[in-house]
Amino acid sequence: MWGGRFTRGRSAIPELPEVETVRRELVPWLTGRWIRAVERVDTPLGPKTADLERAAGQRIEAVSRRGKFLILPLQRADGAFADELIIHLGMTGVISPALPARHLRVRMTLDGSSPETLYFRDSRRFGRFLVVARGSYASLPTLARMGPEPLEASFTVAVFAAALARTRAPIKGVLLSQRAVSGVGNIYADEALWRTRIHPRTPASVLSQGKVRALHAAVRDVLAAAVALQGTTLYDYRTVNGEVGAYLEKLAAYGHAGDPCPRCGAELVRIVVVQRGTHLCPRCQRLPRSDA
DNA sequence: CGCATTTCCTGGTAGC
DNA sequence: TGCTACCAGGAAATGC
């Protein structure tokens, strides 16, 4: 499908653009519907606080998103706003109205019009499906401490700069942590750092004001462009309608080790930063000299 | 608290 | 062909 470049490690990796694409497709299908049942079909998934049976008989008030989490606020028949259904696609999670041939983990049945059933397929079982009382994220520390939404007005340069100033951890790790900004994963972190010529190992706090400003813009631009193309499909990820994401063709750095840098022509390399495969241009993206 | 490391999990692939 | 070893990665758990 794409030469041999992605023959290793081609995973779903749903990040903000992929989750947002799924969310937009689910909105007309799920908003206002009553849940008949949410059932775990396979072995245990996620934290023990899953409590999926609590969703039965509640109405889906909205289909929202926080970072890479889908959040469906639920409403009881008496009008009480009580719980929310939280879904994380993990690495390989796919929601679909079509019964998957393998790796079915959760089935959600709804009252009324079609689709009557949605299936959650997840071969690697990193996904999560759970019901919690609204806003109680004790079992979801990442969600509890999540930074601002990158495509919303609350994600300002000042807020981003303050978050970066307080840590010397590598900027790539800070982007992946979800705490300085939400929704960025391995692909879009590499793309944003390539765009801004920042070496992924640069300690966050040493970035100049100009670099912070550029990175803030790049995170927004990369994510917005990917949303417009329905995300990036490397392997598993599909939209709810079964389509692939088209941002794959736009990737400049991720998955391109050995190719020429589109900007300067030097050979792109793959290194490991914070235990993650990381793609960069060794000529464009230099580590600042350390005085320490 | 921060930060680094380990764990979870499976399908695909390299190497023999 | 068939086997083993390894690798990808988000988030949670664990270690210091």
Tab-separated table of C-alpha atoms (C1' of nucleotides) in Angstrom:
chain	number	residue	atom	x	y	z
A	1	MET	CA	0.000	0.000	0.000
A	2	TRP	CA	2.878	2.377	0.715
A	3	GLY	CA	6.134	0.715	-0.232
A	4	GLY	CA	7.881	-0.739	2.738
A	5	ARG	CA	8.223	2.335	4.844
A	6	PHE	CA	5.546	1.481	7.354
A	7	THR	CA	6.061	-2.264	7.314
A	8	ARG	CA	6.989	-2.132	10.989
A	9	GLY	CA	4.938	-0.605	13.732
A	10	ARG	CA	2.040	0.433	11.591
A	11	SER	CA	-0.588	0.963	14.187
A	12	ALA	CA	-3.752	2.904	14.547
A	13	ILE	CA	-2.553	5.557	16.920
A	14	PRO	CA	-5.750	7.562	17.102
A	15	GLU	CA	-4.837	11.072	18.215
A	16	LEU	CA	-6.994	14.178	18.382
A	17	PRO	CA	-7.791	14.391	14.637
A	18	GLU	CA	-8.792	10.745	14.428
A	19	VAL	CA	-10.914	10.874	17.586
A	20	GLU	CA	-12.516	14.125	16.453
A	21	THR	CA	-13.385	12.527	13.109
A	22	VAL	CA	-15.040	9.618	14.878
A	23	ARG	CA	-16.854	12.018	17.199
A	24	ARG	CA	-18.312	14.033	14.321
A	25	GLU	CA	-19.646	10.904	12.691
A	26	LEU	CA	-21.165	9.631	15.916
A	27	VAL	CA	-22.986	12.876	16.716
A	28	PRO	CA	-25.977	12.327	14.387
A	29	TRP	CA	-26.156	8.654	15.258
A	30	LEU	CA	-26.026	8.895	19.022
A	31	THR	CA	-27.246	12.276	20.197
A	32	GLY	CA	-30.519	11.900	22.062
A	33	ARG	CA	-30.644	8.117	21.808
A	34	TRP	CA	-31.549	5.862	24.713
A	35	ILE	CA	-29.068	3.151	25.627
A	36	ARG	CA	-30.497	-0.329	25.943
A	37	ALA	CA	-27.211	-1.895	26.974
A	38	VAL	CA	-23.454	-1.541	26.841
A	39	GLU	CA	-21.928	-4.970	27.171
A	40	ARG	CA	-18.421	-6.239	27.405
A	41	VAL	CA	-18.181	-9.055	24.934
A	42	ASP	CA	-14.681	-10.231	25.658
A	43	THR	CA	-12.118	-10.379	28.418
A	44	PRO	CA	-11.839	-7.518	30.905
A	45	LEU	CA	-11.075	-4.103	29.482
A	46	GLY	CA	-9.661	-1.112	31.211
A	47	PRO	CA	-10.057	-0.187	34.866
A	48	LYS	CA	-12.321	-2.120	37.170
A	49	THR	CA	-14.560	0.892	37.538
A	50	ALA	CA	-16.000	0.220	34.106
A	51	ASP	CA	-19.583	-0.142	35.428
A	52	LEU	CA	-20.973	-0.475	31.938
A	53	GLU	CA	-24.299	-1.808	33.194
A	54	ARG	CA	-25.012	1.633	34.666
A	55	ALA	CA	-25.411	3.048	31.161
A	56	ALA	CA	-28.544	1.007	30.454
A	57	GLY	CA	-31.683	3.114	30.439
A	58	GLN	CA	-29.826	6.413	30.157
A	59	ARG	CA	-30.022	8.840	27.262
A	60	ILE	CA	-26.989	10.133	25.385
A	61	GLU	CA	-27.134	13.876	25.795
A	62	ALA	CA	-24.141	14.684	23.559
A	63	VAL	CA	-21.049	13.236	21.951
A	64	SER	CA	-18.091	15.281	23.080
A	65	ARG	CA	-14.351	14.899	23.194
A	66	ARG	CA	-11.572	15.753	25.587
A	67	GLY	CA	-8.092	15.148	24.201
A	68	LYS	CA	-8.182	11.633	22.824
A	69	PHE	CA	-11.141	10.599	24.998
A	70	LEU	CA	-14.714	10.466	23.730
A	71	ILE	CA	-17.088	11.597	26.446
A	72	LEU	CA	-20.802	10.913	26.241
A	73	PRO	CA	-22.745	12.678	29.005
A	74	LEU	CA	-25.749	10.611	30.011
A	75	GLN	CA	-29.117	11.619	31.364
A	76	ARG	CA	-31.528	9.468	33.353
A	77	ALA	CA	-35.191	9.130	32.496
A	78	ASP	CA	-36.094	11.427	35.410
A	79	GLY	CA	-33.854	14.113	33.879
A	80	ALA	CA	-31.038	13.756	36.356
A	81	PHE	CA	-27.607	14.371	34.895
A	82	ALA	CA	-25.681	11.566	36.431
A	83	ASP	CA	-23.068	9.663	34.528
A	84	GLU	CA	-20.879	9.801	31.484
A	85	LEU	CA	-19.658	7.087	29.172
A	86	ILE	CA	-15.945	7.457	28.516
A	87	ILE	CA	-14.357	5.799	25.508
A	88	HIS	CA	-10.681	5.680	24.617
A	89	LEU	CA	-9.763	4.015	21.332
A	90	GLY	CA	-6.318	3.041	22.587
A	91	MET	CA	-4.101	1.878	19.760
A	92	THR	CA	-6.402	-0.207	17.634
A	93	GLY	CA	-9.948	0.675	18.694
A	94	VAL	CA	-12.557	1.023	15.944
A	95	ILE	CA	-16.238	1.852	16.447
A	96	SER	CA	-18.493	0.620	13.696
A	97	PRO	CA	-22.110	-0.326	12.983
A	98	ALA	CA	-20.812	-3.379	11.118
A	99	LEU	CA	-20.164	-6.541	13.139
A	100	PRO	CA	-16.388	-7.075	13.055
A	101	ALA	CA	-15.084	-10.467	12.028
A	102	ARG	CA	-12.622	-10.567	14.941
A	103	HIS	CA	-11.614	-8.760	18.127
A	104	LEU	CA	-15.069	-7.626	19.186
A	105	ARG	CA	-14.788	-6.202	22.728
A	106	VAL	CA	-17.914	-4.123	23.410
A	107	ARG	CA	-21.416	-4.021	21.995
A	108	MET	CA	-23.679	-1.019	22.491
A	109	THR	CA	-27.376	-1.451	21.800
A	110	LEU	CA	-29.718	1.485	21.355
A	111	ASP	CA	-33.447	2.053	21.240
A	112	GLY	CA	-35.192	3.122	18.084
A	113	SER	CA	-33.818	4.042	14.709
A	114	SER	CA	-30.737	2.602	13.081
A	115	PRO	CA	-28.013	1.936	13.732
A	116	GLU	CA	-29.420	-0.164	16.543
A	117	THR	CA	-26.048	-1.612	17.462
A	118	LEU	CA	-22.522	-0.219	17.506
A	119	TYR	CA	-19.510	-2.475	17.888
A	120	PHE	CA	-16.136	-1.740	19.416
A	121	ARG	CA	-13.329	-3.758	17.895
A	122	ASP	CA	-9.903	-3.563	19.523
A	123	SER	CA	-7.321	-6.180	18.698
A	124	ARG	CA	-4.694	-4.979	21.137
A	125	ARG	CA	-7.046	-4.211	24.006
A	126	PHE	CA	-5.548	-0.861	24.889
A	127	GLY	CA	-8.920	0.808	24.508
A	128	ARG	CA	-11.179	1.728	27.395
A	129	PHE	CA	-14.924	1.837	27.854
A	130	LEU	CA	-16.215	2.928	31.194
A	131	VAL	CA	-19.053	4.682	32.932
A	132	VAL	CA	-18.285	7.124	35.723
A	133	ALA	CA	-20.231	9.737	37.637
A	134	ARG	CA	-19.909	13.032	35.780
A	135	GLY	CA	-16.487	14.552	36.181
A	136	SER	CA	-15.160	11.890	38.519
A	137	TYR	CA	-11.883	10.926	36.926
A	138	ALA	CA	-10.152	9.319	39.891
A	139	SER	CA	-9.438	6.236	37.813
A	140	LEU	CA	-8.334	8.323	34.819
A	141	PRO	CA	-5.390	10.457	35.952
A	142	THR	CA	-4.580	11.634	32.443
A	143	LEU	CA	-8.076	12.973	31.971
A	144	ALA	CA	-8.109	14.494	35.429
A	145	ARG	CA	-4.920	16.503	34.777
A	146	MET	CA	-5.440	17.172	31.090
A	147	GLY	CA	-4.205	20.404	29.539
A	148	PRO	CA	-6.221	22.728	27.291
A	149	GLU	CA	-7.822	21.726	24.021
A	150	PRO	CA	-5.369	22.813	21.316
A	151	LEU	CA	-8.044	24.001	18.898
A	152	GLU	CA	-9.937	26.055	21.463
A	153	ALA	CA	-9.314	29.621	22.565
A	154	SER	CA	-8.208	28.484	26.029
A	155	PHE	CA	-4.976	27.186	24.498
A	156	THR	CA	-3.070	30.452	24.495
A	157	VAL	CA	0.624	31.039	23.964
A	158	ALA	CA	0.871	32.300	27.536
A	159	VAL	CA	-0.708	29.182	29.018
A	160	PHE	CA	1.470	26.940	26.860
A	161	ALA	CA	4.614	28.886	27.710
A	162	ALA	CA	3.884	28.643	31.424
A	163	ALA	CA	3.437	24.878	31.192
A	164	LEU	CA	6.698	24.438	29.286
A	165	ALA	CA	8.649	26.742	31.601
A	166	ARG	CA	8.129	24.534	34.592
A	167	THR	CA	9.821	21.401	33.308
A	168	ARG	CA	13.185	20.405	31.888
A	169	ALA	CA	11.747	17.148	30.500
A	170	PRO	CA	12.243	16.636	26.738
A	171	ILE	CA	9.728	18.668	24.752
A	172	LYS	CA	8.518	15.566	22.950
A	173	GLY	CA	7.609	13.921	26.251
A	174	VAL	CA	5.867	17.075	27.410
A	175	LEU	CA	3.746	17.100	24.252
A	176	LEU	CA	2.835	13.443	24.744
A	177	SER	CA	2.021	13.886	28.443
A	178	GLN	CA	-1.358	15.565	27.682
A	179	ARG	CA	-0.691	18.057	30.465
A	180	ALA	CA	0.632	21.086	28.583
A	181	VAL	CA	-1.813	20.510	25.760
A	182	SER	CA	-4.249	17.668	25.091
A	183	GLY	CA	-4.698	15.385	22.105
A	184	VAL	CA	-1.154	15.240	20.718
A	185	GLY	CA	0.317	11.777	20.137
A	186	ASN	CA	3.421	10.398	18.518
A	187	ILE	CA	2.649	11.287	14.912
A	188	TYR	CA	1.605	14.902	15.385
A	189	ALA	CA	4.291	15.561	18.001
A	190	ASP	CA	6.951	14.614	15.454
A	191	GLU	CA	5.267	16.698	12.761
A	192	ALA	CA	4.937	19.811	14.938
A	193	LEU	CA	8.562	19.561	16.105
A	194	TRP	CA	9.792	19.090	12.539
A	195	ARG	CA	7.838	22.137	11.383
A	196	THR	CA	9.370	24.297	14.087
A	197	ARG	CA	12.910	22.867	13.760
A	198	ILE	CA	12.949	21.876	17.413
A	199	HIS	CA	14.944	18.805	18.452
A	200	PRO	CA	12.614	16.439	20.342
A	201	ARG	CA	15.116	16.089	23.200
A	202	THR	CA	15.240	19.830	23.877
A	203	PRO	CA	14.349	20.464	27.530
A	204	ALA	CA	10.991	22.237	27.453
A	205	SER	CA	12.100	25.073	29.701
A	206	VAL	CA	15.008	26.141	27.480
A	207	LEU	CA	12.839	26.866	24.448
A	208	SER	CA	12.937	30.529	23.479
A	209	GLN	CA	9.788	32.594	23.487
A	210	GLY	CA	9.878	32.532	19.696
A	211	LYS	CA	10.139	28.753	19.573
A	212	VAL	CA	7.305	28.355	22.065
A	213	ARG	CA	5.150	30.652	19.970
A	214	ALA	CA	6.030	28.745	16.793
A	215	LEU	CA	5.358	25.376	18.432
A	216	HIS	CA	2.027	26.586	19.756
A	217	ALA	CA	1.037	27.574	16.213
A	218	ALA	CA	2.423	24.362	14.692
A	219	VAL	CA	0.481	22.136	17.097
A	220	ARG	CA	-2.703	23.953	16.180
A	221	ASP	CA	-1.979	23.997	12.453
A	222	VAL	CA	-0.978	20.340	12.189
A	223	LEU	CA	-3.976	19.142	14.167
A	224	ALA	CA	-6.424	21.370	12.287
A	225	ALA	CA	-5.050	20.256	8.915
A	226	ALA	CA	-5.311	16.618	9.955
A	227	VAL	CA	-8.882	17.051	11.189
A	228	ALA	CA	-9.757	18.507	7.780
A	229	LEU	CA	-8.445	15.320	6.141
A	230	GLN	CA	-10.088	12.956	8.650
A	231	GLY	CA	-6.800	12.083	10.317
A	232	THR	CA	-4.011	9.690	9.416
A	233	THR	CA	-4.525	6.003	8.702
A	234	LEU	CA	-1.437	3.861	9.043
A	235	TYR	CA	-3.226	0.585	9.549
A	236	ASP	CA	-6.226	-0.027	11.798
A	237	TYR	CA	-7.718	3.399	12.136
A	238	ARG	CA	-10.894	3.984	10.180
A	239	THR	CA	-13.625	6.530	10.421
A	240	VAL	CA	-16.933	5.186	11.649
A	241	ASN	CA	-18.007	4.951	8.024
A	242	GLY	CA	-15.010	2.776	7.276
A	243	GLU	CA	-12.989	5.402	5.439
A	244	VAL	CA	-9.255	5.933	5.832
A	245	GLY	CA	-7.728	9.216	6.949
A	246	ALA	CA	-5.922	11.109	4.208
A	247	TYR	CA	-3.341	13.004	6.260
A	248	LEU	CA	-0.895	10.128	5.696
A	249	GLU	CA	0.152	11.796	2.442
A	250	LYS	CA	0.967	15.032	4.260
A	251	LEU	CA	3.356	13.595	6.829
A	252	ALA	CA	6.761	15.236	6.508
A	253	ALA	CA	8.719	13.419	9.215
A	254	TYR	CA	6.754	10.625	10.862
A	255	GLY	CA	7.544	7.280	9.248
A	256	HIS	CA	9.995	8.886	6.834
A	257	ALA	CA	13.346	7.799	8.260
A	258	GLY	CA	15.789	7.412	5.382
A	259	ASP	CA	13.900	9.825	3.143
A	260	PRO	CA	15.180	13.307	2.361
A	261	CYS	CA	13.955	16.132	4.559
A	262	PRO	CA	11.339	17.996	2.477
A	263	ARG	CA	12.871	21.258	3.682
A	264	CYS	CA	16.641	20.805	3.442
A	265	GLY	CA	17.206	17.442	1.775
A	266	ALA	CA	19.244	15.889	4.580
A	267	GLU	CA	18.370	12.301	5.424
A	268	LEU	CA	15.661	12.011	8.074
A	269	VAL	CA	16.459	9.712	10.985
A	270	ARG	CA	14.571	7.728	13.579
A	271	ILE	CA	15.716	7.830	17.193
A	272	VAL	CA	14.094	6.887	20.482
A	273	VAL	CA	12.967	9.664	22.830
A	274	VAL	CA	10.975	8.971	25.999
A	275	GLN	CA	10.705	5.339	24.847
A	276	ARG	CA	8.968	6.361	21.624
A	277	GLY	CA	10.030	6.114	18.022
A	278	THR	CA	10.850	9.666	16.980
A	279	HIS	CA	11.454	11.004	13.499
A	280	LEU	CA	13.431	14.137	12.774
A	281	CYS	CA	15.801	15.962	10.486
A	282	PRO	CA	19.255	15.987	12.095
A	283	ARG	CA	20.206	19.098	10.146
A	284	CYS	CA	17.104	21.232	10.718
A	285	GLN	CA	16.431	20.115	14.275
A	286	ARG	CA	19.495	20.768	16.436
A	287	LEU	CA	19.785	20.449	20.176
A	288	PRO	CA	20.670	23.807	21.704
A	289	ARG	CA	24.117	23.889	23.271
A	290	SER	CA	23.961	23.116	26.956
A	291	ASP	CA	25.710	25.384	29.425
A	292	ALA	CA	25.425	22.816	32.184
B	1	DC	C1'	5.576	16.382	43.775
B	2	DG	C1'	8.504	15.232	39.190
B	3	DC	C1'	10.459	12.265	36.205
B	4	DA	C1'	11.980	7.610	34.460
B	5	DT	C1'	10.867	2.995	33.830
B	6	DT	C1'	7.844	-0.864	33.375
B	7	DT	C1'	3.583	-2.994	32.125
B	8	DC	C1'	-0.336	-4.077	29.430
B	9	DC	C1'	-1.518	-6.581	24.546
B	10	DT	C1'	-1.452	-8.661	19.825
B	11	DG	C1'	-0.327	-9.061	14.889
B	12	DG	C1'	3.168	-8.611	11.787
B	13	DT	C1'	7.762	-9.272	10.609
B	14	DA	C1'	12.832	-10.503	10.708
B	15	DG	C1'	15.843	-14.043	11.179
B	16	DC	C1'	17.064	-18.558	11.542
C	1	DT	C1'	7.562	-23.990	6.471
C	2	DG	C1'	7.676	-23.239	11.401
C	3	DC	C1'	9.580	-21.474	15.175
C	4	DT	C1'	11.251	-17.637	18.370
C	5	DA	C1'	12.244	-12.911	19.384
C	6	DC	C1'	11.058	-8.503	18.926
C	7	DC	C1'	8.567	-4.292	18.042
C	8	DA	C1'	4.824	-0.668	17.803
C	9	DG	C1'	2.453	2.638	21.253
C	10	DG	C1'	-1.223	5.552	25.118
C	11	DA	C1'	-1.967	5.515	29.499
C	12	DA	C1'	-1.566	3.558	34.068
C	13	DA	C1'	1.243	1.668	37.530
C	14	DT	C1'	5.422	1.490	39.805
C	15	DG	C1'	10.025	3.054	41.366
C	16	DC	C1'	13.046	6.484	43.078
